Coordinates of N, CA, C and O in Angstrom, one line a residue:
M1 N -21.8 6.1 100.3 CA -22.8 7.0 100.9 C -23.3 6.4 102.2 O -23.7 5.2 102.2
P2 N -23.2 7.1 103.3 CA -23.6 6.5 104.5 C -25.1 6.4 104.6 O -25.9 7.2 104.0
D3 N -25.6 5.4 105.3 CA -27.1 5.2 105.5 C -27.6 6.3 106.5 O -27.1 6.4 107.6
V4 N -28.5 7.1 106.0 CA -29.1 8.1 106.8 C -30.5 7.7 107.2 O -31.3 7.5 106.4
K5 N -30.7 7.6 108.5 CA -32.0 7.2 109.0 C -32.7 8.5 109.5 O -32.1 9.3 110.2
P6 N -34.0 8.6 109.1 CA -34.7 9.8 109.6 C -34.8 9.7 111.2 O -34.9 8.7 111.7
D7 N -34.8 10.9 111.7 CA -35.0 11.0 113.2 C -36.5 10.7 113.5 O -37.4 11.6 113.3
L8 N -36.8 9.5 114.1 CA -38.1 9.2 114.5 C -38.1 9.3 116.0 O -37.2 8.8 116.7
P9 N -39.2 9.9 116.6 CA -39.2 10.0 118.0 C -39.4 8.6 118.6 O -40.2 7.8 118.1
S10 N -38.7 8.3 119.6 CA -38.9 6.9 120.2 C -40.1 7.0 121.1 O -40.5 8.0 121.7
P11 N -40.8 5.8 121.3 CA -42.0 5.8 122.1 C -41.7 6.1 123.5 O -42.5 6.6 124.3
A12 N -40.5 5.8 124.0 CA -40.1 6.2 125.4 C -40.0 7.7 125.6 O -40.3 8.2 126.7
L13 N -39.6 8.4 124.5 CA -39.5 9.8 124.6 C -40.8 10.6 124.4 O -41.0 11.7 124.9
E14 N -41.7 10.0 123.7 CA -43.0 10.6 123.4 C -44.1 10.0 124.3 O -44.5 8.9 124.1
P15 N -44.4 10.7 125.4 CA -45.4 10.1 126.4 C -46.8 9.8 125.8 O -47.4 8.9 126.2
W16 N -47.2 10.6 124.9 CA -48.6 10.5 124.3 C -48.5 10.0 122.9 O -48.6 10.8 122.0
S17 N -48.3 8.8 122.7 CA -48.3 8.2 121.3 C -49.7 8.3 120.8 O -50.7 8.5 121.5
E18 N -49.8 8.0 119.5 CA -51.1 8.1 118.8 C -52.1 7.1 119.4 O -53.3 7.4 119.6
S19 N -51.7 5.9 119.7 CA -52.6 4.9 120.3 C -53.1 5.3 121.7 O -54.2 5.1 122.0
R20 N -52.2 5.9 122.5 CA -52.6 6.3 123.8 C -53.6 7.5 123.7 O -54.5 7.6 124.5
K21 N -53.4 8.4 122.7 CA -54.3 9.5 122.5 C -55.7 9.0 122.2 O -56.7 9.4 122.7
M22 N -55.7 8.0 121.3 CA -57.0 7.4 120.9 C -57.7 6.7 122.0 O -58.9 6.7 122.2
T23 N -56.9 6.0 122.9 CA -57.5 5.3 124.0 C -58.0 6.3 125.0 O -59.1 6.1 125.5
A24 N -57.3 7.4 125.2 CA -57.8 8.4 126.2 C -59.0 9.1 125.6 O -60.0 9.3 126.4
L25 N -59.0 9.4 124.3 CA -60.2 10.0 123.7 C -61.4 9.0 123.8 O -62.5 9.5 124.1
G26 N -61.2 7.8 123.5 CA -62.3 6.8 123.6 C -62.8 6.6 125.0 O -64.0 6.6 125.2
G27 N -61.9 6.6 126.0 CA -62.3 6.5 127.4 C -63.1 7.7 127.8 O -64.1 7.6 128.5
T28 N -62.6 8.9 127.4 CA -63.3 10.1 127.8 C -64.7 10.1 127.1 O -65.7 10.5 127.8
S29 N -64.8 9.7 125.9 CA -66.1 9.7 125.2 C -67.0 8.7 125.9 O -68.2 9.0 126.1
L30 N -66.5 7.6 126.3 CA -67.3 6.6 127.0 C -67.8 7.1 128.3 O -69.0 6.9 128.7
L31 N -67.0 7.8 129.0 CA -67.4 8.4 130.3 C -68.5 9.4 130.2 O -69.4 9.4 130.9
I32 N -68.3 10.3 129.2 CA -69.3 11.3 128.9 C -70.6 10.7 128.5 O -71.7 11.1 128.9
A33 N -70.6 9.7 127.6 CA -71.8 9.0 127.2 C -72.5 8.3 128.4 O -73.7 8.3 128.5
L34 N -71.7 7.7 129.3 CA -72.2 7.0 130.5 C -72.9 8.1 131.4 O -74.0 7.8 131.8
L35 N -72.3 9.2 131.6 CA -72.9 10.2 132.4 C -74.2 10.7 131.8 O -75.2 11.0 132.5
Q36 N -74.2 10.9 130.5 CA -75.4 11.4 129.8 C -76.5 10.3 129.9 O -77.7 10.6 130.1
S37 N -76.1 9.0 129.8 CA -77.1 8.0 129.9 C -77.7 7.9 131.3 O -78.9 7.6 131.5
L38 N -76.9 8.1 132.3 CA -77.4 8.1 133.7 C -78.4 9.3 133.9 O -79.4 9.1 134.5
C39 N -78.1 10.4 133.3 CA -79.0 11.6 133.4 C -80.3 11.2 132.7 O -81.4 11.5 133.3
T40 N -80.2 10.6 131.6 CA -81.5 10.2 130.8 C -82.2 9.2 131.6 O -83.4 9.3 131.7
A41 N -81.5 8.2 132.2 CA -82.2 7.2 133.0 C -82.9 7.8 134.2 O -84.0 7.4 134.5
V42 N -82.2 8.7 134.9 CA -82.9 9.3 136.1 C -84.1 10.1 135.7 O -85.2 10.0 136.3
L43 N -84.1 10.8 134.6 CA -85.2 11.6 134.1 C -86.3 10.6 133.7 O -87.5 10.9 134.0
T44 N -86.0 9.5 133.0 CA -87.0 8.6 132.6 C -87.7 7.9 133.8 O -88.9 7.8 133.8
I45 N -86.8 7.5 134.7 CA -87.4 6.8 135.9 C -88.3 7.8 136.7 O -89.3 7.4 137.2
S46 N -87.9 9.0 136.7 CA -88.7 10.0 137.4 C -90.1 10.2 136.7 O -91.1 10.2 137.4
G47 N -90.0 10.2 135.4 CA -91.3 10.3 134.7 C -92.2 9.1 134.8 O -93.4 9.2 135.0
I48 N -91.6 7.9 134.9 CA -92.3 6.7 135.1 C -92.9 6.7 136.5 O -94.1 6.3 136.7
R49 N -92.2 7.2 137.5 CA -92.7 7.2 138.8 C -93.9 8.2 138.9 O -94.9 7.9 139.6
V50 N -93.9 9.3 138.2 CA -95.0 10.2 138.2 C -96.2 9.5 137.5 O -97.3 9.6 138.0
A51 N -96.0 8.8 136.4 CA -97.1 8.2 135.7 C -97.7 7.1 136.6 O -98.9 6.9 136.7
I52 N -96.9 6.3 137.3 CA -97.4 5.3 138.2 C -98.2 5.9 139.3 O -99.3 5.5 139.7
G53 N -97.7 7.0 139.9 CA -98.4 7.7 140.9 C -99.7 8.3 140.5 O -100.7 8.1 141.2
L54 N -99.8 8.9 139.3 CA -101.0 9.4 138.8 C -102.0 8.3 138.5 O -103.2 8.4 138.7
T55 N -101.5 7.2 138.0 CA -102.4 6.0 137.7 C -102.9 5.4 139.0 O -104.1 5.1 139.1
A56 N -102.1 5.3 140.0 CA -102.6 4.8 141.3 C -103.6 5.8 141.9 O -104.6 5.3 142.5
L57 N -103.4 7.1 141.7 CA -104.3 8.1 142.2 C -105.7 7.9 141.5 O -106.7 7.9 142.1
A58 N -105.6 7.8 140.2 CA -106.9 7.6 139.4 C -107.6 6.3 139.8 O -108.8 6.3 140.0
A59 N -106.8 5.2 140.0 CA -107.4 4.0 140.4 C -108.0 4.0 141.8 O -109.1 3.5 142.0
A60 N -107.3 4.7 142.7 CA -107.8 4.8 144.1 C -109.1 5.7 144.2 O -110.0 5.4 145.0
S61 N -109.1 6.7 143.3 CA -110.3 7.6 143.4 C -111.4 7.0 142.6 O -112.6 7.5 142.8
G62 N -111.2 6.0 141.8 CA -112.3 5.3 141.1 C -112.5 6.1 139.8 O -112.9 7.2 139.7
V63 N -112.3 5.4 138.7 CA -112.5 5.9 137.4 C -113.8 5.3 136.9 O -113.9 4.2 136.6
Y64 N -114.8 6.2 136.8 CA -116.1 5.6 136.4 C -116.5 6.0 135.0 O -117.6 5.6 134.5
A65 N -115.6 6.6 134.3 CA -115.9 7.0 132.9 C -115.4 5.9 132.0 O -114.5 5.1 132.3
P66 N -116.1 5.7 130.8 CA -115.6 4.7 129.9 C -114.1 5.0 129.5 O -113.7 6.2 129.4
A67 N -113.4 4.0 129.2 CA -112.0 4.1 128.8 C -111.9 4.8 127.4 O -112.7 4.5 126.6
R68 N -110.9 5.6 127.2 CA -110.7 6.3 125.9 C -109.3 6.1 125.5 O -108.4 5.6 126.2
G69 N -109.0 6.4 124.2 CA -107.6 6.3 123.7 C -107.2 4.8 123.5 O -108.0 4.0 123.1
F70 N -106.0 4.5 123.9 CA -105.5 3.2 123.7 C -106.1 2.2 124.6 O -106.0 1.0 124.4
H71 N -106.8 2.6 125.6 CA -107.4 1.7 126.6 C -108.8 1.3 126.3 O -109.5 0.6 127.0
Q72 N -109.4 1.8 125.2 CA -110.7 1.5 124.8 C -110.8 0.0 124.3 O -109.8 -0.5 123.9
D73 N -111.9 -0.6 124.4 CA -112.0 -2.0 124.1 C -111.7 -2.4 122.7 O -111.1 -3.4 122.4
A74 N -111.9 -1.5 121.8 CA -111.6 -1.7 120.4 C -110.1 -1.9 120.1 O -109.7 -2.6 119.2
I75 N -109.3 -1.4 120.9 CA -107.9 -1.5 120.8 C -107.3 -2.5 121.8 O -106.5 -3.3 121.5
R76 N -107.8 -2.4 123.1 CA -107.3 -3.2 124.2 C -107.5 -4.7 123.9 O -106.6 -5.5 124.1
I77 N -108.7 -5.1 123.6 CA -109.0 -6.5 123.4 C -108.2 -7.2 122.3 O -107.6 -8.2 122.5
P78 N -108.1 -6.6 121.1 CA -107.3 -7.2 120.1 C -105.8 -7.3 120.5 O -105.1 -8.3 120.2
M79 N -105.3 -6.3 121.2 CA -103.9 -6.3 121.7 C -103.7 -7.5 122.7 O -102.7 -8.2 122.7
L80 N -104.7 -7.7 123.6 CA -104.6 -8.7 124.6 C -104.7 -10.1 123.9 O -103.9 -11.0 124.2
I81 N -105.5 -10.2 122.8 CA -105.6 -11.5 122.1 C -104.3 -11.8 121.4 O -103.8 -12.9 121.4
V82 N -103.7 -10.7 120.7 CA -102.4 -10.9 120.0 C -101.3 -11.3 121.0 O -100.5 -12.2 120.7
A83 N -101.3 -10.6 122.1 CA -100.2 -10.9 123.1 C -100.4 -12.3 123.7 O -99.4 -13.1 123.8
A84 N -101.6 -12.7 124.0 CA -101.8 -14.1 124.5 C -101.5 -15.1 123.4 O -100.8 -16.1 123.7
A85 N -102.0 -14.9 122.2 CA -101.7 -15.8 121.1 C -100.2 -15.9 120.8 O -99.7 -17.0 120.7
G86 N -99.5 -14.8 120.8 CA -98.0 -14.8 120.6 C -97.3 -15.6 121.7 O -96.4 -16.4 121.4
A87 N -97.7 -15.4 123.0 CA -97.1 -16.2 124.1 C -97.4 -17.6 124.0 O -96.5 -18.5 124.2
I88 N -98.6 -18.0 123.7 CA -99.0 -19.4 123.5 C -98.2 -20.1 122.4 O -97.7 -21.2 122.5
I89 N -98.1 -19.4 121.2 CA -97.4 -19.9 120.1 C -95.9 -20.1 120.4 O -95.3 -21.1 120.1
N90 N -95.4 -19.1 121.1 CA -94.0 -19.2 121.5 C -93.7 -20.4 122.4 O -92.8 -21.1 122.2
L91 N -94.6 -20.6 123.4 CA -94.5 -21.8 124.3 C -94.6 -23.1 123.5 O -93.9 -24.1 123.7
A92 N -95.6 -23.1 122.5 CA -95.8 -24.3 121.7 C -94.6 -24.6 120.9 O -94.2 -25.8 120.7
V93 N -94.0 -23.6 120.2 CA -92.8 -23.8 119.4 C -91.7 -24.3 120.2 O -91.0 -25.2 119.8
L94 N -91.5 -23.7 121.4 CA -90.4 -24.2 122.3 C -90.6 -25.6 122.7 O -89.7 -26.4 122.7
A95 N -91.9 -26.0 123.0 CA -92.2 -27.4 123.4 C -91.9 -28.3 122.3 O -91.4 -29.4 122.5
W96 N -92.3 -27.9 121.1 CA -92.0 -28.7 119.9 C -90.5 -28.9 119.6 O -90.1 -30.0 119.3
I97 N -89.8 -27.9 119.8 CA -88.3 -28.0 119.6 C -87.7 -28.9 120.6 O -86.9 -29.8 120.3
W98 N -88.2 -28.8 121.9 CA -87.7 -29.8 122.9 C -88.1 -31.2 122.6 O -87.3 -32.1 122.8
H99 N -89.3 -31.4 122.1 CA -89.8 -32.7 121.7 C -88.9 -33.3 120.6 O -88.5 -34.4 120.7
L100 N -88.7 -32.5 119.6 CA -87.8 -33.0 118.5 C -86.4 -33.3 118.9 O -85.8 -34.3 118.4
R101 N -85.9 -32.5 119.8 CA -84.5 -32.8 120.3 C -84.4 -34.0 121.1 O -83.4 -34.7 121.1
S102 N -85.5 -34.4 121.8 CA -85.4 -35.6 122.7 C -85.8 -36.9 121.9 O -85.7 -37.9 122.5
R103 N -86.2 -36.8 120.7 CA -86.5 -38.0 119.9 C -85.3 -38.9 119.7 O -84.2 -38.3 119.5
P104 N -85.4 -40.2 119.7 CA -84.3 -41.1 119.5 C -83.6 -40.8 118.1 O -82.4 -41.0 118.0
S105 N -84.4 -40.5 117.1 CA -83.9 -40.3 115.8 C -83.0 -39.1 115.7 O -82.2 -38.9 114.7
A106 N -83.1 -38.2 116.6 CA -82.3 -36.9 116.6 C -81.0 -37.1 117.5 O -80.2 -36.1 117.5
Q107 N -80.9 -38.2 118.1 CA -79.7 -38.3 119.0 C -78.4 -38.3 118.3 O -77.4 -37.8 118.9
W108 N -78.3 -38.8 117.1 CA -77.0 -38.9 116.4 C -76.5 -37.5 116.0 O -75.3 -37.3 115.8
R109 N -77.4 -36.5 115.8 CA -77.0 -35.2 115.4 C -77.1 -34.2 116.5 O -76.9 -33.0 116.3
R110 N -77.5 -34.6 117.7 CA -77.7 -33.7 118.8 C -76.4 -33.2 119.3 O -75.4 -33.9 119.4
R111 N -76.4 -31.9 119.5 CA -75.2 -31.3 120.1 C -75.6 -30.5 121.3 O -76.8 -30.1 121.5
E112 N -74.7 -30.2 122.2 CA -75.0 -29.5 123.4 C -75.2 -28.1 123.1 O -74.5 -27.4 122.3
L113 N -76.3 -27.5 123.7 CA -76.6 -26.1 123.5 C -75.6 -25.2 124.2 O -75.1 -25.6 125.3
S114 N -75.3 -24.1 123.6 CA -74.4 -23.2 124.3 C -75.2 -22.5 125.4 O -76.4 -22.5 125.5
A115 N -74.4 -21.9 126.3 CA -75.0 -21.2 127.5 C -75.9 -20.1 127.0 O -77.0 -19.8 127.6
R116 N -75.6 -19.4 125.9 CA -76.4 -18.3 125.4 C -77.7 -18.9 124.8 O -78.7 -18.2 125.1
Q117 N -77.7 -20.0 124.2 CA -78.9 -20.6 123.7 C -79.8 -21.0 124.8 O -81.1 -20.8 124.7
K118 N -79.3 -21.6 125.8 CA -80.1 -22.0 127.0 C -80.7 -20.8 127.7 O -81.9 -20.8 128.0
R119 N -79.9 -19.8 127.9 CA -80.5 -18.5 128.5 C -81.6 -17.9 127.6 O -82.6 -17.5 128.1
S120 N -81.4 -18.0 126.3 CA -82.4 -17.4 125.4 C -83.7 -18.2 125.5 O -84.8 -17.6 125.6
E121 N -83.6 -19.5 125.5 CA -84.8 -20.3 125.6 C -85.5 -20.1 127.0 O -86.7 -19.9 127.0
R122 N -84.7 -20.0 128.1 CA -85.3 -19.8 129.4 C -86.0 -18.4 129.4 O -87.1 -18.2 130.0
L123 N -85.3 -17.4 128.8 CA -85.9 -16.1 128.8 C -87.2 -16.0 128.0 O -88.2 -15.4 128.4
Q124 N -87.2 -16.7 126.9 CA -88.5 -16.8 126.1 C -89.6 -17.4 126.9 O -90.7 -16.9 126.9
V125 N -89.3 -18.5 127.6 CA -90.4 -19.1 128.4 C -90.8 -18.2 129.5 O -92.0 -18.0 129.7
V126 N -89.9 -17.6 130.2 CA -90.3 -16.7 131.3 C -91.1 -15.5 130.8 O -92.1 -15.1 131.4
L127 N -90.7 -14.9 129.7 CA -91.4 -13.8 129.1 C -92.8 -14.2 128.7 O -93.8 -13.4 128.8
A128 N -92.9 -15.4 128.1 CA -94.2 -15.8 127.6 C -95.2 -16.1 128.8 O -96.3 -15.7 128.8
I129 N -94.6 -16.6 129.9 CA -95.5 -16.9 131.1 C -95.9 -15.5 131.7 O -97.0 -15.3 132.1
I130 N -94.9 -14.6 131.8 CA -95.2 -13.3 132.4 C -96.3 -12.6 131.5 O -97.2 -12.0 132.0
T131 N -96.2 -12.7 130.2 CA -97.2 -12.1 129.3 C -98.6 -12.7 129.6 O -99.6 -12.0 129.7
L132 N -98.6 -14.0 129.7 CA -99.9 -14.7 130.0 C -100.5 -14.2 131.3 O -101.7 -14.0 131.5
I133 N -99.6 -14.1 132.3 CA -100.1 -13.6 133.7 C -100.6 -12.2 133.6 O -101.7 -11.9 134.1
L134 N -99.9 -11.3 132.9 CA -100.3 -9.9 132.7 C -101.6 -9.8 132.0 O -102.5 -9.0 132.3
V135 N -101.8 -10.6 130.9 CA -103.0 -10.6 130.1 C -104.2 -11.0 131.1 O -105.3 -10.4 131.1
G136 N -103.9 -12.1 131.9 CA -105.0 -12.5 132.8 C -105.3 -11.5 133.8 O -106.5 -11.2 134.1
L137 N -104.3 -10.8 134.4 CA -104.5 -9.8 135.4 C -105.3 -8.6 134.8 O -106.1 -8.0 135.4
E138 N -104.9 -8.2 133.6 CA -105.6 -7.1 132.9 C -107.1 -7.5 132.7 O -108.0 -6.7 132.9
T139 N -107.3 -8.7 132.2 CA -108.7 -9.1 132.0 C -109.5 -9.2 133.3 O -110.6 -8.8 133.3
W140 N -108.8 -9.6 134.4 CA -109.5 -9.7 135.6 C -109.8 -8.3 136.3 O -110.8 -8.0 136.8
T141 N -108.7 -7.4 136.3 CA -108.8 -6.2 137.0 C -109.5 -5.1 136.2 O -109.9 -4.1 136.8
H142 N -109.6 -5.2 134.9 CA -110.1 -4.1 134.0 C -111.5 -3.7 134.4 O -111.8 -2.5 134.6
P143 N -112.4 -4.6 134.6 CA -113.8 -4.2 135.0 C -113.8 -3.6 136.4 O -114.7 -2.7 136.7
M144 N -112.9 -3.9 137.3 CA -112.9 -3.3 138.6 C -112.4 -1.9 138.6 O -112.9 -1.0 139.3
V145 N -111.4 -1.6 137.7 CA -110.9 -0.3 137.7 C -111.7 0.7 136.8 O -111.9 1.8 137.1
H146 N -112.1 0.2 135.7 CA -112.8 1.0 134.7 C -114.3 0.6 134.7 O -114.8 0.0 133.7
R147 N -115.0 1.0 135.7 CA -116.4 0.7 135.8 C -117.2 1.5 134.8 O -116.9 2.7 134.6
T148 N -118.2 1.0 134.2 CA -119.0 1.7 133.2 C -120.3 2.2 133.8 O -121.0 3.0 133.2
G149 N -120.7 1.7 134.9 CA -122.0 2.1 135.6 C -121.8 3.3 136.5 O -120.7 3.9 136.6
P150 N -122.9 3.6 137.2 CA -122.8 4.7 138.2 C -121.9 4.3 139.4 O -121.7 3.1 139.6
P151 N -121.4 5.3 140.1 CA -120.6 5.0 141.3 C -121.4 4.2 142.3 O -122.6 4.4 142.4
P152 N -120.7 3.3 143.0 CA -121.4 2.6 144.1 C -122.0 3.5 145.2 O -121.4 4.5 145.5
V153 N -123.1 3.1 145.7 CA -123.7 3.9 146.8 C -122.9 3.6 148.1 O -122.7 2.5 148.4
A154 N -122.6 4.7 148.8 CA -121.8 4.6 150.0 C -122.8 4.3 151.1 O -123.9 4.9 151.2
T155 N -122.5 3.2 151.9 CA -123.3 2.9 153.1 C -122.5 3.2 154.3 O -121.3 2.8 154.4
H156 N -123.1 4.0 155.2 CA -122.4 4.3 156.4 C -123.1 3.6 157.6 O -124.3 3.4 157.6
A157 N -122.3 3.2 158.5 CA -122.8 2.5 159.7 C -123.4 3.6 160.6 O -122.8 4.7 160.8
H158 N -124.5 3.3 161.2 CA -125.2 4.3 162.1 C -124.9 3.9 163.5 O -124.9 2.7 163.9
P159 N -124.6 4.9 164.4 CA -124.4 4.5 165.8 C -125.6 3.8 166.4 O -126.7 4.0 166.0
A160 N -125.4 3.0 167.4 CA -126.5 2.2 168.0 C -127.5 3.2 168.6 O -127.2 4.1 169.3
G161 N -128.8 2.9 168.3 CA -129.8 3.7 168.9 C -130.2 4.9 168.0 O -131.3 5.4 168.3
S162 N -129.5 5.3 167.0 CA -129.9 6.4 166.2 C -130.5 5.9 164.9 O -129.9 5.1 164.3
P163 N -131.6 6.4 164.6 CA -132.2 6.0 163.3 C -131.5 6.6 162.1 O -130.9 7.6 162.2
P164 N -131.6 5.9 161.0 CA -131.0 6.5 159.7 C -131.8 7.7 159.3 O -133.0 7.8 159.5
Q165 N -131.1 8.6 158.7 CA -131.8 9.9 158.3 C -132.2 9.9 156.8 O -131.6 9.5 155.9

């Protein structure tokens, strides 16, 4: 009995094999997802720009009412304390790790850090320092922006020779 082989299409004759179809489908899906993400990013950035503009307008016009919502002292101060404490603890832990690594007793088991670990440690230090700077700026500028007293009295310069009215 002769060997009968089924007729299988050769890859050269079939231009769209299964793997090429899946690659095309995956590429198309990625492109559509990327376009959708760009649209979302543009809308988000636009919303952030509006929020920044309104905040700047409120700050420039002077906000003399007590803060409400998330910006009231009962929420703001504990959040600032937690943020500052977390940043300080993070810096302290990193300093302790560096201290332990540099001890002579640790030299026999010391290994070179990967680039990813070095980047991670640097990022943690930078973020902790930025957090402390932002907490300091918030603490410094909050009384200037959110005054609780009456608006300041405007003083106008009078032209020479004319008495104040």
